[in-house]
Amino acid sequence: EGSILSAGGDHEYRSLEDLNAHVPNGRYTIHYSQPGGAPLAATVRVNATAAVMADPVRLRLLQDGHEAKPSAIDPTRALVIQWSPFVKGRADPHGISDDLIFVHVGDCRGRVIARTPAPFSGNPALTFRSESYTVPENTLAHGSVYQISVEQAPVVTTRNAGVPTLATYPATTFLDFATTGAGGAACPSPPYRMDHGQSDRPRAP
């Protein structure tokens, strides 16, 4: 995606033990290649333990400085998404990337309509110091269902041939909300999956 290379899987691990059984802790090398470009081998050390993984996240929605009910969000006003402190968040001793926070807001069909920047994307990413994210007024439609994901991600960094390499051990929390008014499009119930972590939701057809 742009200048960022990523590697991931689509397997849903039900527990830390399940993860470690399929992806044991240790050193992994990922080989990237592209037509006409030099290949890159990126080495990442995986050490998934309960101590390093982020804690669960608690979310609050605010409008005009007051807590708002997820069932009655006014789309004509800015929506502030606030989360509990990133207790395990730390600055990066290597100076590559501090521990990160990612926020996505999507519609009921799983399409992302607002998101925070990724690291090295040209815009500053949210870090463990961040406390909230604001969806501007009039971004949302009346009478519609939306979903939020907030991910707090402890980051392990290194460099491979000068290229920053990150591995994360995140916790992601999801919240659905509905806007007031009429006129929104019909929504599936529950909404379609917006994020890989929503294993209880179907994918959009």
Tab-separated table of C-alpha atoms in Angstrom:
chain	number	residue	atom	x	y	z
A	1	GLU	CA	0.000	0.000	0.000
A	2	GLY	CA	1.888	3.029	-1.251
A	3	SER	CA	5.444	2.715	0.044
A	4	ILE	CA	4.438	0.325	2.857
A	5	LEU	CA	4.946	-3.433	2.537
A	6	SER	CA	2.861	-5.646	4.795
A	7	ALA	CA	2.532	-9.349	5.480
A	8	GLY	CA	-0.452	-10.879	7.188
A	9	GLY	CA	-2.699	-13.891	7.260
A	10	ASP	CA	-6.399	-14.584	7.295
A	11	HIS	CA	-6.399	-17.262	9.992
A	12	GLU	CA	-8.388	-16.382	13.109
A	13	TYR	CA	-6.638	-17.488	16.291
A	14	ARG	CA	-9.028	-18.007	19.199
A	15	SER	CA	-6.447	-17.667	21.979
A	16	LEU	CA	-2.802	-16.849	22.640
A	17	GLU	CA	-2.153	-20.570	22.969
A	18	ASP	CA	-3.731	-21.163	19.555
A	19	LEU	CA	-1.546	-18.435	18.037
A	20	ASN	CA	1.638	-19.833	19.567
A	21	ALA	CA	0.772	-23.335	18.407
A	22	HIS	CA	0.543	-22.185	14.771
A	23	VAL	CA	3.153	-19.387	14.842
A	24	PRO	CA	5.744	-20.274	17.513
A	25	ASN	CA	7.797	-17.462	18.975
A	26	GLY	CA	11.064	-16.951	17.158
A	27	ARG	CA	12.693	-15.167	14.235
A	28	TYR	CA	10.911	-15.029	10.879
A	29	THR	CA	12.155	-13.794	7.507
A	30	ILE	CA	9.775	-12.408	4.890
A	31	HIS	CA	10.995	-12.177	1.295
A	32	TYR	CA	9.597	-9.422	-0.926
A	33	SER	CA	10.196	-9.168	-4.653
A	34	GLN	CA	8.889	-6.999	-7.470
A	35	PRO	CA	9.472	-6.931	-11.240
A	36	GLY	CA	12.518	-4.837	-12.023
A	37	GLY	CA	13.242	-4.086	-8.364
A	38	ALA	CA	15.786	-5.414	-5.924
A	39	PRO	CA	14.433	-8.121	-3.583
A	40	LEU	CA	14.172	-7.390	0.128
A	41	ALA	CA	14.432	-9.849	3.001
A	42	ALA	CA	12.879	-8.515	6.218
A	43	THR	CA	13.557	-10.309	9.483
A	44	VAL	CA	11.137	-9.937	12.384
A	45	ARG	CA	11.352	-11.444	15.854
A	46	VAL	CA	7.989	-12.674	17.147
A	47	ASN	CA	7.531	-12.960	20.910
A	48	ALA	CA	3.787	-13.086	21.573
A	49	THR	CA	3.193	-13.323	25.324
A	50	ALA	CA	0.467	-12.043	27.629
A	51	ALA	CA	2.943	-9.527	29.051
A	52	VAL	CA	3.601	-7.787	25.727
A	53	MET	CA	0.105	-7.852	24.240
A	54	ALA	CA	-2.043	-4.771	24.731
A	55	ASP	CA	-4.879	-4.665	27.256
A	56	PRO	CA	-8.569	-4.422	26.258
A	57	VAL	CA	-9.741	-0.951	25.225
A	58	ARG	CA	-12.789	0.882	26.631
A	59	LEU	CA	-14.503	3.417	24.374
A	60	ARG	CA	-16.600	6.557	24.935
A	61	LEU	CA	-18.373	8.746	22.388
A	62	LEU	CA	-18.666	12.490	22.971
A	63	GLN	CA	-20.435	15.345	21.205
A	64	ASP	CA	-20.245	18.985	22.289
A	65	GLY	CA	-18.110	17.925	25.261
A	66	HIS	CA	-20.733	15.532	26.665
A	67	GLU	CA	-20.980	11.761	26.541
A	68	ALA	CA	-23.273	10.680	23.712
A	69	LYS	CA	-25.399	7.565	23.433
A	70	PRO	CA	-24.215	5.239	20.652
A	71	SER	CA	-27.860	4.867	19.611
A	72	ALA	CA	-28.360	8.611	19.045
A	73	ILE	CA	-25.367	10.262	17.379
A	74	ASP	CA	-26.104	13.575	15.657
A	75	PRO	CA	-24.331	13.506	12.266
A	76	THR	CA	-24.371	17.310	12.011
A	77	ARG	CA	-21.983	17.539	14.984
A	78	ALA	CA	-18.394	16.369	15.337
A	79	LEU	CA	-18.034	12.953	16.978
A	80	VAL	CA	-15.139	12.434	19.393
A	81	ILE	CA	-14.026	8.827	19.935
A	82	GLN	CA	-12.194	8.535	23.239
A	83	TRP	CA	-10.420	5.474	24.624
A	84	SER	CA	-8.952	4.249	27.880
A	85	PRO	CA	-5.235	4.987	28.451
A	86	PHE	CA	-2.703	2.888	26.559
A	87	VAL	CA	-1.138	1.530	29.746
A	88	LYS	CA	1.534	-0.564	28.035
A	89	GLY	CA	2.356	2.158	25.509
A	90	ARG	CA	6.010	3.216	25.336
A	91	ALA	CA	8.377	5.345	23.291
A	92	ASP	CA	10.554	3.370	20.894
A	93	PRO	CA	14.158	3.080	22.146
A	94	HIS	CA	15.265	2.712	18.513
A	95	GLY	CA	13.551	5.947	17.456
A	96	ILE	CA	11.658	4.270	14.596
A	97	SER	CA	8.043	4.225	15.807
A	98	ASP	CA	6.503	4.649	19.230
A	99	ASP	CA	3.632	2.335	20.158
A	100	LEU	CA	0.693	3.085	17.888
A	101	ILE	CA	-3.063	3.612	17.938
A	102	PHE	CA	-5.234	3.009	14.883
A	103	VAL	CA	-8.855	4.116	14.494
A	104	HIS	CA	-11.202	3.102	11.683
A	105	VAL	CA	-14.797	4.201	11.182
A	106	GLY	CA	-16.873	2.267	8.680
A	107	ASP	CA	-20.398	1.964	7.417
A	108	CYS	CA	-22.642	-1.042	7.969
A	109	ARG	CA	-21.411	-2.659	4.755
A	110	GLY	CA	-17.831	-2.809	5.952
A	111	ARG	CA	-16.490	0.133	3.945
A	112	VAL	CA	-14.010	2.356	5.799
A	113	ILE	CA	-15.033	6.034	5.621
A	114	ALA	CA	-12.537	7.575	8.065
A	115	ARG	CA	-9.214	6.333	9.379
A	116	THR	CA	-6.084	7.522	11.134
A	117	PRO	CA	-2.782	7.571	9.201
A	118	ALA	CA	-0.424	4.609	9.097
A	119	PRO	CA	3.203	5.164	10.145
A	120	PHE	CA	5.476	6.432	7.348
A	121	SER	CA	2.427	7.388	5.243
A	122	GLY	CA	3.354	11.071	5.105
A	123	ASN	CA	0.982	12.119	7.894
A	124	PRO	CA	1.653	11.651	11.607
A	125	ALA	CA	0.200	8.451	13.045
A	126	LEU	CA	-1.485	8.347	16.449
A	127	THR	CA	0.746	7.076	19.245
A	128	PHE	CA	0.221	5.861	22.798
A	129	ARG	CA	0.081	9.535	23.860
A	130	SER	CA	-3.088	10.145	21.827
A	131	GLU	CA	-6.367	10.211	23.744
A	132	SER	CA	-9.051	10.606	21.079
A	133	TYR	CA	-9.938	10.888	17.413
A	134	THR	CA	-12.547	13.233	15.933
A	135	VAL	CA	-14.872	12.468	13.036
A	136	PRO	CA	-15.761	15.876	11.512
A	137	GLU	CA	-19.347	17.060	11.414
A	138	ASN	CA	-21.401	16.042	8.366
A	139	THR	CA	-19.139	13.077	7.614
A	140	LEU	CA	-21.931	10.679	8.594
A	141	ALA	CA	-25.393	10.309	7.084
A	142	HIS	CA	-28.698	10.522	8.950
A	143	GLY	CA	-30.474	7.353	10.006
A	144	SER	CA	-27.523	5.045	9.439
A	145	VAL	CA	-25.538	2.423	11.339
A	146	TYR	CA	-21.754	2.710	11.605
A	147	GLN	CA	-18.938	0.830	13.310
A	148	ILE	CA	-15.715	1.836	15.033
A	149	SER	CA	-12.504	-0.071	15.647
A	150	VAL	CA	-9.801	1.237	17.982
A	151	GLU	CA	-6.520	-0.660	18.081
A	152	GLN	CA	-3.763	-0.094	20.626
A	153	ALA	CA	-0.604	-1.670	19.256
A	154	PRO	CA	2.651	-2.230	21.141
A	155	VAL	CA	5.367	-2.134	18.478
A	156	VAL	CA	8.657	-4.018	18.160
A	157	THR	CA	10.968	-2.272	15.708
A	158	THR	CA	14.116	-3.059	13.784
A	159	ARG	CA	15.728	-2.118	10.467
A	160	ASN	CA	16.406	-4.367	7.501
A	161	ALA	CA	18.801	-2.933	4.918
A	162	GLY	CA	17.883	0.484	6.307
A	163	VAL	CA	14.133	-0.163	5.980
A	164	PRO	CA	12.081	0.233	9.204
A	165	THR	CA	10.343	-3.024	10.153
A	166	LEU	CA	7.495	-3.233	12.674
A	167	ALA	CA	5.736	-6.099	14.432
A	168	THR	CA	2.752	-5.383	16.689
A	169	TYR	CA	0.835	-7.108	19.486
A	170	PRO	CA	-2.432	-5.148	19.453
A	171	ALA	CA	-5.800	-5.199	21.175
A	172	THR	CA	-8.746	-3.996	19.114
A	173	THR	CA	-12.169	-2.990	20.408
A	174	PHE	CA	-15.247	-2.549	18.218
A	175	LEU	CA	-18.358	-0.452	18.764
A	176	ASP	CA	-21.469	0.029	16.630
A	177	PHE	CA	-23.415	3.282	16.690
A	178	ALA	CA	-26.422	4.773	14.930
A	179	THR	CA	-27.125	8.306	13.747
A	180	THR	CA	-30.354	10.191	14.320
A	181	GLY	CA	-32.806	11.202	11.613
A	182	ALA	CA	-34.209	9.416	8.602
A	183	GLY	CA	-33.095	8.627	5.092
A	184	GLY	CA	-30.269	6.153	5.639
A	185	ALA	CA	-29.817	3.084	3.449
A	186	ALA	CA	-30.917	-0.324	4.721
A	187	CYS	CA	-28.246	-2.130	6.731
A	188	PRO	CA	-27.547	-5.811	7.336
A	189	SER	CA	-27.801	-6.976	10.933
A	190	PRO	CA	-25.159	-7.353	12.171
A	191	PRO	CA	-23.114	-5.051	9.915
A	192	TYR	CA	-20.658	-6.668	7.526
A	193	ARG	CA	-17.099	-7.159	8.695
A	194	MET	CA	-14.870	-4.067	8.507
A	195	ASP	CA	-11.772	-5.556	10.163
A	196	HIS	CA	-10.165	-9.008	10.260
A	197	GLY	CA	-10.676	-9.083	14.025
A	198	GLN	CA	-14.467	-9.073	13.688
A	199	SER	CA	-14.616	-12.843	13.440
A	200	ASP	CA	-18.262	-12.899	14.547
A	201	ARG	CA	-19.401	-10.979	11.456
A	202	PRO	CA	-19.940	-12.075	7.848
A	203	ARG	CA	-17.933	-10.545	5.049
A	204	ALA	CA	-19.666	-8.320	2.535
A	205	PRO	CA	-20.894	-10.372	-0.459
